[in-house]
Amino acid sequence: MIANLVSVHVKEDCIEQFKEITTYNHDNTRKEAGNVRFDILQNREDPTRFTMYEVFEDEAAVAFHKTTEHYKKWRDTVAPYMAEPRSAVSNTPVCFN
């Protein structure tokens, strides 16, 4: 299993647009056979910062996700919303429910 933590810093005037397209990506990603979990978190102290917690069955599922229409639409739509490039850390779950 692979758990990715994606950090996103959004421009303040783009928060609502980011949430809308990210919800679209979330809803469609959850339908993917290899997706286990896909959470979108907004920082309570700084609402311009988001964390995406993505869990996939394996590398093939991650690779497939990046080929989907909804991911590509999300990626292209959010690019101008970013205050800085997003970053990701890939993890292997040790304890997971």
Backbone as JSON Lines, residues from 0, in Angstrom:
{"i":0,"aa":"M","n":[0.84,-1.16,0.0],"ca":[0.0,0.0,0.0],"c":[0.89,1.24,0.0]}
{"i":1,"aa":"I","n":[0.42,2.31,-0.63],"ca":[1.17,3.56,-0.73],"c":[0.3,4.69,-0.22]}
{"i":2,"aa":"A","n":[0.84,5.5,0.69],"ca":[0.12,6.66,1.22],"c":[0.92,7.91,0.87]}
{"i":3,"aa":"N","n":[0.32,8.78,0.1],"ca":[0.96,10.03,-0.29],"c":[0.37,11.18,0.5]}
{"i":4,"aa":"L","n":[1.24,12.03,1.01],"ca":[0.83,13.27,1.66],"c":[1.23,14.41,0.73]}
{"i":5,"aa":"V","n":[0.23,15.07,0.19],"ca":[0.46,16.16,-0.75],"c":[0.13,17.47,-0.06]}
{"i":6,"aa":"S","n":[1.1,18.37,-0.02],"ca":[0.91,19.68,0.6],"c":[0.67,20.72,-0.49]}
{"i":7,"aa":"V","n":[-0.38,21.52,-0.29],"ca":[-0.74,22.52,-1.29],"c":[-0.95,23.86,-0.58]}
{"i":8,"aa":"H","n":[-0.3,24.88,-1.11],"ca":[-0.49,26.25,-0.61],"c":[-1.19,27.03,-1.73]}
{"i":9,"aa":"V","n":[-2.4,27.47,-1.43],"ca":[-3.27,28.11,-2.43],"c":[-3.3,29.61,-2.18]}
{"i":10,"aa":"K","n":[-3.39,30.38,-3.24],"ca":[-3.58,31.83,-3.11],"c":[-4.89,32.09,-2.37]}
{"i":11,"aa":"E","n":[-4.87,33.09,-1.53],"ca":[-6.03,33.37,-0.68],"c":[-7.32,33.59,-1.48]}
{"i":12,"aa":"D","n":[-7.21,34.24,-2.62],"ca":[-8.41,34.52,-3.42],"c":[-8.85,33.33,-4.28]}
{"i":13,"aa":"C","n":[-8.18,32.2,-4.14],"ca":[-8.51,31.01,-4.94],"c":[-8.99,29.84,-4.09]}
{"i":14,"aa":"I","n":[-9.18,30.06,-2.8],"ca":[-9.52,28.95,-1.9],"c":[-10.79,28.23,-2.33]}
{"i":15,"aa":"E","n":[-11.86,28.96,-2.58],"ca":[-13.14,28.31,-2.91],"c":[-13.07,27.57,-4.24]}
{"i":16,"aa":"Q","n":[-12.4,28.15,-5.24],"ca":[-12.25,27.47,-6.53],"c":[-11.42,26.2,-6.36]}
{"i":17,"aa":"F","n":[-10.37,26.28,-5.54],"ca":[-9.54,25.11,-5.28],"c":[-10.37,24.0,-4.63]}
{"i":18,"aa":"K","n":[-11.16,24.36,-3.63],"ca":[-11.98,23.37,-2.94],"c":[-12.98,22.72,-3.9]}
{"i":19,"aa":"E","n":[-13.54,23.49,-4.79],"ca":[-14.53,22.95,-5.74],"c":[-13.91,21.93,-6.68]}
{"i":20,"aa":"I","n":[-12.81,22.27,-7.34],"ca":[-12.2,21.33,-8.28],"c":[-11.55,20.16,-7.55]}
{"i":21,"aa":"T","n":[-11.07,20.37,-6.33],"ca":[-10.47,19.3,-5.56],"c":[-11.53,18.31,-5.1]}
{"i":22,"aa":"T","n":[-12.71,18.8,-4.79],"ca":[-13.82,17.91,-4.44],"c":[-14.2,17.06,-5.65]}
{"i":23,"aa":"Y","n":[-14.21,17.66,-6.83],"ca":[-14.47,16.91,-8.08],"c":[-13.42,15.79,-8.25]}
{"i":24,"aa":"N","n":[-12.15,16.12,-8.05],"ca":[-11.09,15.12,-8.17],"c":[-11.26,14.03,-7.11]}
{"i":25,"aa":"H","n":[-11.56,14.43,-5.89],"ca":[-11.79,13.48,-4.79],"c":[-12.9,12.5,-5.14]}
{"i":26,"aa":"D","n":[-14.05,13.03,-5.53],"ca":[-15.21,12.18,-5.81],"c":[-14.92,11.15,-6.9]}
{"i":27,"aa":"N","n":[-14.18,11.55,-7.91],"ca":[-13.86,10.61,-9.0],"c":[-12.72,9.67,-8.65]}
{"i":28,"aa":"T","n":[-11.76,10.13,-7.88],"ca":[-10.66,9.26,-7.45],"c":[-11.2,8.13,-6.59]}
{"i":29,"aa":"R","n":[-12.16,8.42,-5.73],"ca":[-12.72,7.38,-4.85],"c":[-13.39,6.26,-5.65]}
{"i":30,"aa":"K","n":[-13.73,6.51,-6.9],"ca":[-14.34,5.48,-7.76],"c":[-13.29,4.58,-8.42]}
{"i":31,"aa":"E","n":[-12.02,4.95,-8.34],"ca":[-10.96,4.15,-8.96],"c":[-10.77,2.85,-8.18]}
{"i":32,"aa":"A","n":[-10.61,1.76,-8.9],"ca":[-10.47,0.44,-8.27],"c":[-9.3,0.37,-7.3]}
{"i":33,"aa":"G","n":[-8.18,1.02,-7.6],"ca":[-7.0,0.93,-6.76],"c":[-6.9,1.97,-5.66]}
{"i":34,"aa":"N","n":[-7.92,2.82,-5.54],"ca":[-7.88,3.84,-4.49],"c":[-8.49,3.3,-3.22]}
{"i":35,"aa":"V","n":[-7.79,3.47,-2.11],"ca":[-8.24,3.0,-0.8],"c":[-8.83,4.15,0.01]}
{"i":36,"aa":"R","n":[-8.2,5.31,-0.1],"ca":[-8.63,6.47,0.69],"c":[-8.14,7.74,-0.02]}
{"i":37,"aa":"F","n":[-8.9,8.81,0.14],"ca":[-8.51,10.08,-0.48],"c":[-9.14,11.2,0.34]}
{"i":38,"aa":"D","n":[-8.38,11.75,1.26],"ca":[-8.89,12.79,2.16],"c":[-8.3,14.14,1.79]}
{"i":39,"aa":"I","n":[-9.13,15.17,1.87],"ca":[-8.69,16.54,1.63],"c":[-8.83,17.28,2.95]}
{"i":40,"aa":"L","n":[-7.75,17.84,3.45],"ca":[-7.74,18.52,4.74],"c":[-7.34,19.97,4.55]}
{"i":41,"aa":"Q","n":[-8.04,20.88,5.24],"ca":[-7.72,22.3,5.19],"c":[-7.19,22.71,6.56]}
{"i":42,"aa":"N","n":[-6.05,23.37,6.58],"ca":[-5.42,23.8,7.82],"c":[-6.31,24.8,8.55]}
{"i":43,"aa":"R","n":[-6.53,24.56,9.83],"ca":[-7.42,25.42,10.62],"c":[-6.78,26.77,10.94]}
{"i":44,"aa":"E","n":[-5.47,26.81,11.04],"ca":[-4.78,28.06,11.36],"c":[-4.46,28.89,10.13]}
{"i":45,"aa":"D","n":[-4.27,28.23,9.01],"ca":[-3.97,28.92,7.75],"c":[-4.81,28.28,6.66]}
{"i":46,"aa":"P","n":[-6.0,28.84,6.37],"ca":[-6.91,28.21,5.41],"c":[-6.41,28.17,3.96]}
{"i":47,"aa":"T","n":[-5.25,28.76,3.69],"ca":[-4.68,28.67,2.35],"c":[-3.85,27.4,2.17]}
{"i":48,"aa":"R","n":[-3.7,26.63,3.24],"ca":[-2.88,25.42,3.18],"c":[-3.75,24.16,3.3]}
{"i":49,"aa":"F","n":[-3.51,23.24,2.39],"ca":[-4.27,21.99,2.32],"c":[-3.31,20.81,2.34]}
{"i":50,"aa":"T","n":[-3.81,19.7,2.86],"ca":[-3.1,18.43,2.79],"c":[-4.03,17.41,2.15]}
{"i":51,"aa":"M","n":[-3.51,16.71,1.18],"ca":[-4.26,15.62,0.55],"c":[-3.62,14.32,1.01]}
{"i":52,"aa":"Y","n":[-4.42,13.46,1.62],"ca":[-3.95,12.17,2.11],"c":[-4.52,11.12,1.17]}
{"i":53,"aa":"E","n":[-3.65,10.56,0.34],"ca":[-4.06,9.63,-0.71],"c":[-3.48,8.25,-0.44]}
{"i":54,"aa":"V","n":[-4.33,7.24,-0.42],"ca":[-3.86,5.88,-0.22],"c":[-4.28,5.04,-1.42]}
{"i":55,"aa":"F","n":[-3.3,4.39,-2.02],"ca":[-3.53,3.53,-3.17],"c":[-3.0,2.13,-2.87]}
{"i":56,"aa":"E","n":[-3.57,1.14,-3.55],"ca":[-3.16,-0.25,-3.32],"c":[-1.71,-0.51,-3.68]}
{"i":57,"aa":"D","n":[-1.23,0.1,-4.77],"ca":[0.13,-0.16,-5.24],"c":[0.56,0.91,-6.23]}
{"i":58,"aa":"E","n":[1.79,0.79,-6.73],"ca":[2.33,1.76,-7.69],"c":[1.5,1.82,-8.97]}
{"i":59,"aa":"A","n":[0.96,0.69,-9.39],"ca":[0.14,0.68,-10.6],"c":[-1.11,1.54,-10.42]}
{"i":60,"aa":"A","n":[-1.69,1.5,-9.24],"ca":[-2.88,2.31,-8.97],"c":[-2.53,3.8,-8.95]}
{"i":61,"aa":"V","n":[-1.36,4.14,-8.4],"ca":[-0.91,5.54,-8.41],"c":[-0.69,5.99,-9.85]}
{"i":62,"aa":"A","n":[-0.02,5.16,-10.63],"ca":[0.25,5.5,-12.03],"c":[-1.05,5.66,-12.81]}
{"i":63,"aa":"F","n":[-2.0,4.75,-12.59],"ca":[-3.29,4.85,-13.27],"c":[-3.98,6.17,-12.92]}
{"i":64,"aa":"H","n":[-3.98,6.52,-11.64],"ca":[-4.63,7.75,-11.19],"c":[-4.13,8.95,-11.99]}
{"i":65,"aa":"K","n":[-2.84,9.0,-12.24],"ca":[-2.25,10.14,-12.94],"c":[-2.61,10.18,-14.42]}
{"i":66,"aa":"T","n":[-3.24,9.13,-14.94],"ca":[-3.68,9.12,-16.34],"c":[-5.16,9.49,-16.49]}
{"i":67,"aa":"T","n":[-5.87,9.61,-15.39],"ca":[-7.31,9.83,-15.46],"c":[-7.66,11.26,-15.87]}
{"i":68,"aa":"E","n":[-8.82,11.4,-16.48],"ca":[-9.31,12.7,-16.91],"c":[-9.49,13.63,-15.72]}
{"i":69,"aa":"H","n":[-10.05,13.1,-14.62],"ca":[-10.31,13.97,-13.48],"c":[-9.03,14.47,-12.82]}
{"i":70,"aa":"Y","n":[-7.99,13.64,-12.77],"ca":[-6.72,14.11,-12.21],"c":[-6.1,15.17,-13.11]}
{"i":71,"aa":"K","n":[-6.08,14.92,-14.42],"ca":[-5.49,15.89,-15.35],"c":[-6.25,17.21,-15.31]}
{"i":72,"aa":"K","n":[-7.57,17.14,-15.22],"ca":[-8.38,18.36,-15.12],"c":[-8.04,19.1,-13.83]}
{"i":73,"aa":"W","n":[-7.93,18.37,-12.72],"ca":[-7.57,18.98,-11.45],"c":[-6.19,19.64,-11.55]}
{"i":74,"aa":"R","n":[-5.21,18.89,-12.01],"ca":[-3.82,19.38,-12.12],"c":[-3.75,20.68,-12.93]}
{"i":75,"aa":"D","n":[-4.42,20.69,-14.08],"ca":[-4.36,21.86,-14.95],"c":[-5.15,23.03,-14.39]}
{"i":76,"aa":"T","n":[-6.28,22.75,-13.75],"ca":[-7.13,23.81,-13.21],"c":[-6.47,24.49,-12.01]}
{"i":77,"aa":"V","n":[-5.84,23.71,-11.12],"ca":[-5.29,24.3,-9.89],"c":[-3.95,25.0,-10.11]}
{"i":78,"aa":"A","n":[-3.29,24.76,-11.22],"ca":[-1.96,25.35,-11.42],"c":[-1.93,26.85,-11.15]}
{"i":79,"aa":"P","n":[-2.86,27.65,-11.68],"ca":[-2.79,29.08,-11.4],"c":[-3.26,29.46,-9.99]}
{"i":80,"aa":"Y","n":[-3.85,28.53,-9.26],"ca":[-4.31,28.8,-7.89],"c":[-3.19,28.68,-6.87]}
{"i":81,"aa":"M","n":[-2.08,28.06,-7.25],"ca":[-1.01,27.75,-6.32],"c":[-0.2,28.99,-5.94]}
{"i":82,"aa":"A","n":[0.03,29.15,-4.64],"ca":[0.92,30.2,-4.16],"c":[2.38,29.75,-4.3]}
{"i":83,"aa":"E","n":[2.58,28.44,-4.36],"ca":[3.9,27.84,-4.56],"c":[3.67,26.42,-5.08]}
{"i":84,"aa":"P","n":[4.66,25.79,-5.69],"ca":[4.46,24.43,-6.2],"c":[4.06,23.47,-5.07]}
{"i":85,"aa":"R","n":[3.17,22.54,-5.39],"ca":[2.77,21.55,-4.39],"c":[3.92,20.58,-4.17]}
{"i":86,"aa":"S","n":[3.92,19.93,-3.02],"ca":[4.95,18.95,-2.71],"c":[4.28,17.67,-2.22]}
{"i":87,"aa":"A","n":[4.97,16.57,-2.4],"ca":[4.4,15.28,-1.99],"c":[5.48,14.43,-1.32]}
{"i":88,"aa":"V","n":[5.02,13.65,-0.34],"ca":[5.87,12.67,0.32],"c":[5.16,11.34,0.23]}
{"i":89,"aa":"S","n":[5.86,10.34,-0.29],"ca":[5.28,9.01,-0.42],"c":[5.67,8.17,0.78]}
{"i":90,"aa":"N","n":[4.68,7.44,1.33],"ca":[4.87,6.67,2.55],"c":[4.35,5.24,2.38]}
{"i":91,"aa":"T","n":[4.86,4.34,3.2],"ca":[4.31,3.0,3.31],"c":[3.6,2.92,4.65]}
{"i":92,"aa":"P","n":[2.3,2.68,4.67],"ca":[1.59,2.59,5.94],"c":[2.12,1.44,6.8]}
{"i":93,"aa":"V","n":[2.28,1.73,8.08],"ca":[2.71,0.72,9.04],"c":[1.49,0.19,9.79]}
{"i":94,"aa":"C","n":[0.69,1.09,10.34],"ca":[-0.57,0.75,11.0],"c":[-1.65,1.52,10.26]}
{"i":95,"aa":"F","n":[-2.66,0.83,9.79],"ca":[-3.64,1.48,8.93],"c":[-5.0,0.84,9.13]}
{"i":96,"aa":"N","n":[-6.03,1.67,9.26],"ca":[-7.43,1.19,9.33],"c":[-8.19,1.72,8.17]}
